[in-house]
Amino acid sequence: MSEKQQDLLGLGRLEYLQALVTEFQVTESSAKEQVLANLANFAYDPKNYDYLRQLKVLDLFLDTLTEDNDTLVEFALGGLCNLCLDKINKDYILEADGVAAVINCLSCSNEETVMSAVTALMYLTTPQSRQQITALPVVECMLRFSLSANRRLSNLATIFLEDYCSPLQVEEARNLTKHTALGIPLPKN
C-alpha cells in the first residue's frame, strides 16, 4: 500500500472524497481514469450522496461527459447513473440539462457507456422530462439498439421502448427508420 493510500485511509468519508476530487482535478495522467472510477463507485452508496453533492461531483460527472477520453466518459456516466436514483440528484441533473448530455452519449462507440446512458435516461424520466427523453430521434435510436447483437443492450432498449414510449411513438420511429439511413450508429462490440 502506498503512502498516499495509507494517508487517505486515516481520513473521514468527506475528507476522503474531497481528496479524490482534488486528485482528479490535478492529475494529468491515466490515473485520472482510476480516480473517476473510484468516484463513480462511491456514487453507488446513498450514504455518500450528500458528500458528493457538497463536493459538486455531479457537475464533475456532467462536465466529463464531453471529454474525448471514452473511458472517462464511461465512468462519469456510470457515476451519474448511480446518482440519479436519488430525487435530489435527479432534480439537479435535470435542471443542469443533463438529459441532453446523456442523450449525446447514445452515439458513443463504447457499449458500456451506451447502456449506462439508456439506463440513466430511464431513471431521469419524469412527467417534465419525458418529452425530451422520448423524442423521435431517441426512440429511433432505441429501435436500432433493440436489434443489437449484444443481448444486454437489446433487452435494455426493448424495455425502454415498452415502458417509456407510447405505441404511437414507436410506430412513428419505425416508419421513419424505413425511409432513412440516418441515425445514431450502433456501438462497437
Short mmCIF file of C-alpha atoms in Angstrom, two decimals:
data_model
loop_
_atom_site.label_atom_id
_atom_site.label_comp_id
_atom_site.label_asym_id
_atom_site.label_seq_id
_atom_site.Cartn_x
_atom_site.Cartn_y
_atom_site.Cartn_z
CA MET A 1 0.00 0.00 0.00
CA SER A 2 1.41 3.36 -0.99
CA GLU A 3 1.99 6.16 1.49
CA LYS A 4 -0.71 8.19 -0.26
CA GLN A 5 -3.26 5.36 0.16
CA GLN A 6 -2.31 4.97 3.84
CA ASP A 7 -2.83 8.70 4.37
CA LEU A 8 -6.27 8.51 2.73
CA LEU A 9 -7.36 5.61 4.95
CA GLY A 10 -6.96 7.83 8.00
CA LEU A 11 -9.43 10.39 6.65
CA GLY A 12 -13.17 10.55 7.23
CA ARG A 13 -15.58 9.87 4.37
CA LEU A 14 -15.98 13.53 3.34
CA GLU A 15 -12.26 14.20 3.51
CA TYR A 16 -11.50 11.04 1.53
CA LEU A 17 -13.97 12.01 -1.20
CA GLN A 18 -12.54 15.55 -1.22
CA ALA A 19 -9.06 14.06 -1.68
CA LEU A 20 -10.33 12.04 -4.66
CA VAL A 21 -11.96 15.10 -6.25
CA THR A 22 -8.77 17.11 -5.76
CA GLU A 23 -6.65 14.28 -7.18
CA PHE A 24 -8.92 14.11 -10.24
CA GLN A 25 -8.60 17.85 -10.79
CA VAL A 26 -4.81 17.94 -10.56
CA THR A 27 -3.96 14.65 -12.27
CA GLU A 28 -2.89 14.73 -15.90
CA SER A 29 -2.22 11.02 -16.45
CA SER A 30 -4.22 7.85 -16.94
CA ALA A 31 -4.52 7.76 -13.14
CA LYS A 32 -7.34 10.25 -13.71
CA GLU A 33 -9.42 7.36 -15.07
CA GLN A 34 -8.87 5.34 -11.88
CA VAL A 35 -9.80 8.30 -9.68
CA LEU A 36 -13.02 8.87 -11.65
CA ALA A 37 -13.82 5.15 -11.45
CA ASN A 38 -13.44 5.37 -7.66
CA LEU A 39 -15.77 8.38 -7.50
CA ALA A 40 -18.32 6.55 -9.67
CA ASN A 41 -18.14 3.58 -7.30
CA PHE A 42 -18.73 5.84 -4.29
CA ALA A 43 -21.79 7.22 -6.12
CA TYR A 44 -23.36 3.78 -5.73
CA ASP A 45 -23.80 4.21 -1.96
CA PRO A 46 -26.61 6.53 -0.80
CA LYS A 47 -24.53 7.31 2.31
CA ASN A 48 -22.26 9.32 0.01
CA TYR A 49 -24.92 11.36 -1.83
CA ASP A 50 -24.77 14.40 0.47
CA TYR A 51 -20.98 14.44 0.38
CA LEU A 52 -20.88 14.08 -3.39
CA ARG A 53 -23.37 16.94 -3.80
CA GLN A 54 -21.36 19.09 -1.39
CA LEU A 55 -18.20 18.39 -3.40
CA LYS A 56 -20.01 19.15 -6.71
CA VAL A 57 -19.25 15.70 -8.08
CA LEU A 58 -22.46 15.79 -10.12
CA ASP A 59 -21.02 18.77 -12.01
CA LEU A 60 -17.71 16.95 -12.38
CA PHE A 61 -19.51 13.94 -13.91
CA LEU A 62 -21.67 16.13 -16.18
CA ASP A 63 -18.64 18.12 -17.37
CA THR A 64 -16.71 14.93 -18.07
CA LEU A 65 -19.40 13.65 -20.47
CA THR A 66 -17.94 15.93 -23.15
CA GLU A 67 -14.35 14.67 -22.82
CA ASP A 68 -12.59 12.99 -25.74
CA ASN A 69 -11.46 10.14 -23.48
CA ASP A 70 -14.04 7.32 -23.84
CA THR A 71 -13.03 5.74 -20.54
CA LEU A 72 -13.59 8.98 -18.63
CA VAL A 73 -17.00 9.37 -20.27
CA GLU A 74 -17.89 5.77 -19.38
CA PHE A 75 -17.01 6.26 -15.70
CA ALA A 76 -18.69 9.68 -15.49
CA LEU A 77 -21.90 8.32 -16.97
CA GLY A 78 -21.74 5.31 -14.66
CA GLY A 79 -21.44 7.69 -11.71
CA LEU A 80 -24.39 9.77 -12.91
CA CYS A 81 -26.40 6.62 -13.44
CA ASN A 82 -25.73 5.68 -9.81
CA LEU A 83 -26.56 9.15 -8.52
CA CYS A 84 -29.77 9.78 -10.44
CA LEU A 85 -31.67 7.24 -8.36
CA ASP A 86 -31.83 9.90 -5.62
CA LYS A 87 -34.58 12.51 -6.10
CA ILE A 88 -32.36 15.48 -5.18
CA ASN A 89 -29.64 14.29 -7.55
CA LYS A 90 -32.18 13.57 -10.29
CA ASP A 91 -33.64 17.07 -9.97
CA TYR A 92 -30.16 18.58 -10.09
CA ILE A 93 -29.22 16.63 -13.21
CA LEU A 94 -32.48 17.59 -14.90
CA GLU A 95 -32.03 21.29 -14.04
CA ALA A 96 -28.43 21.19 -15.32
CA ASP A 97 -29.67 19.99 -18.75
CA GLY A 98 -28.14 16.61 -18.03
CA VAL A 99 -30.70 14.83 -20.23
CA ALA A 100 -29.21 16.40 -23.38
CA ALA A 101 -25.71 15.44 -22.25
CA VAL A 102 -26.80 11.85 -21.59
CA ILE A 103 -28.63 11.64 -24.94
CA ASN A 104 -25.40 12.73 -26.67
CA CYS A 105 -23.71 9.69 -25.11
CA LEU A 106 -26.04 7.35 -27.02
CA SER A 107 -23.72 7.82 -30.00
CA CYS A 108 -20.62 6.58 -28.13
CA SER A 109 -18.84 3.57 -29.56
CA ASN A 110 -18.41 2.04 -26.08
CA GLU A 111 -21.32 -0.31 -25.32
CA GLU A 112 -21.00 0.12 -21.54
CA THR A 113 -21.34 3.88 -21.96
CA VAL A 114 -24.40 3.43 -24.16
CA MET A 115 -26.04 1.04 -21.70
CA SER A 116 -25.40 3.48 -18.85
CA ALA A 117 -26.89 6.26 -20.99
CA VAL A 118 -30.06 4.24 -21.68
CA THR A 119 -30.36 3.32 -18.01
CA ALA A 120 -29.79 6.91 -16.88
CA LEU A 121 -32.47 8.14 -19.29
CA MET A 122 -34.92 5.68 -17.76
CA TYR A 123 -34.02 6.83 -14.24
CA LEU A 124 -34.28 10.51 -15.28
CA THR A 125 -37.75 10.15 -16.79
CA THR A 126 -40.30 12.36 -15.07
CA PRO A 127 -43.52 13.89 -16.39
CA GLN A 128 -41.48 17.01 -17.17
CA SER A 129 -38.55 15.25 -18.88
CA ARG A 130 -40.48 12.52 -20.70
CA GLN A 131 -40.98 14.54 -23.90
CA GLN A 132 -37.23 15.20 -24.27
CA ILE A 133 -36.25 11.64 -23.31
CA THR A 134 -38.72 10.03 -25.71
CA ALA A 135 -38.15 12.42 -28.62
CA LEU A 136 -38.32 10.80 -32.03
CA PRO A 137 -34.51 10.56 -32.58
CA VAL A 138 -34.11 8.83 -29.21
CA VAL A 139 -36.93 6.37 -29.92
CA GLU A 140 -35.44 5.65 -33.35
CA CYS A 141 -32.08 5.04 -31.68
CA MET A 142 -33.68 2.64 -29.18
CA LEU A 143 -35.29 0.74 -32.06
CA ARG A 144 -31.87 0.27 -33.60
CA PHE A 145 -30.36 -0.74 -30.26
CA SER A 146 -33.16 -3.29 -29.80
CA LEU A 147 -31.71 -5.07 -32.87
CA SER A 148 -28.18 -5.19 -31.43
CA ALA A 149 -26.33 -8.50 -31.23
CA ASN A 150 -25.47 -7.52 -27.65
CA ARG A 151 -28.36 -9.06 -25.68
CA ARG A 152 -27.90 -6.70 -22.75
CA LEU A 153 -28.21 -3.64 -24.98
CA SER A 154 -31.03 -5.19 -26.99
CA ASN A 155 -33.01 -6.05 -23.85
CA LEU A 156 -32.43 -2.64 -22.27
CA ALA A 157 -33.57 -0.83 -25.42
CA THR A 158 -36.65 -3.06 -25.63
CA ILE A 159 -37.55 -2.22 -22.03
CA PHE A 160 -37.12 1.49 -22.82
CA LEU A 161 -39.43 1.18 -25.82
CA GLU A 162 -42.07 -0.83 -23.96
CA ASP A 163 -42.06 1.03 -20.65
CA TYR A 164 -41.22 4.63 -21.56
CA CYS A 165 -42.60 5.15 -25.08
CA SER A 166 -46.13 5.08 -26.38
CA PRO A 167 -47.02 2.64 -29.16
CA LEU A 168 -47.59 5.68 -31.40
CA GLN A 169 -44.06 6.97 -30.74
CA VAL A 170 -42.57 3.57 -31.55
CA GLU A 171 -44.61 3.25 -34.74
CA GLU A 172 -43.64 6.76 -35.86
CA ALA A 173 -39.96 5.93 -35.30
CA ARG A 174 -40.35 2.61 -37.16
CA ASN A 175 -41.86 4.40 -40.14
CA LEU A 176 -39.05 6.97 -40.10
CA THR A 177 -36.42 4.24 -39.91
CA LYS A 178 -37.87 2.55 -43.01
CA HIS A 179 -37.24 5.69 -45.04
CA THR A 180 -33.84 6.82 -43.90
CA ALA A 181 -30.34 5.54 -43.25
CA LEU A 182 -29.65 8.39 -40.84
CA GLY A 183 -29.42 7.77 -37.15
CA ILE A 184 -27.11 7.13 -34.31
CA PRO A 185 -24.67 4.30 -35.11
CA LEU A 186 -24.70 1.13 -33.05
CA PRO A 187 -21.82 0.92 -30.59
CA LYS A 188 -18.91 -1.34 -31.48
CA ASN A 189 -18.53 -4.69 -29.76
#
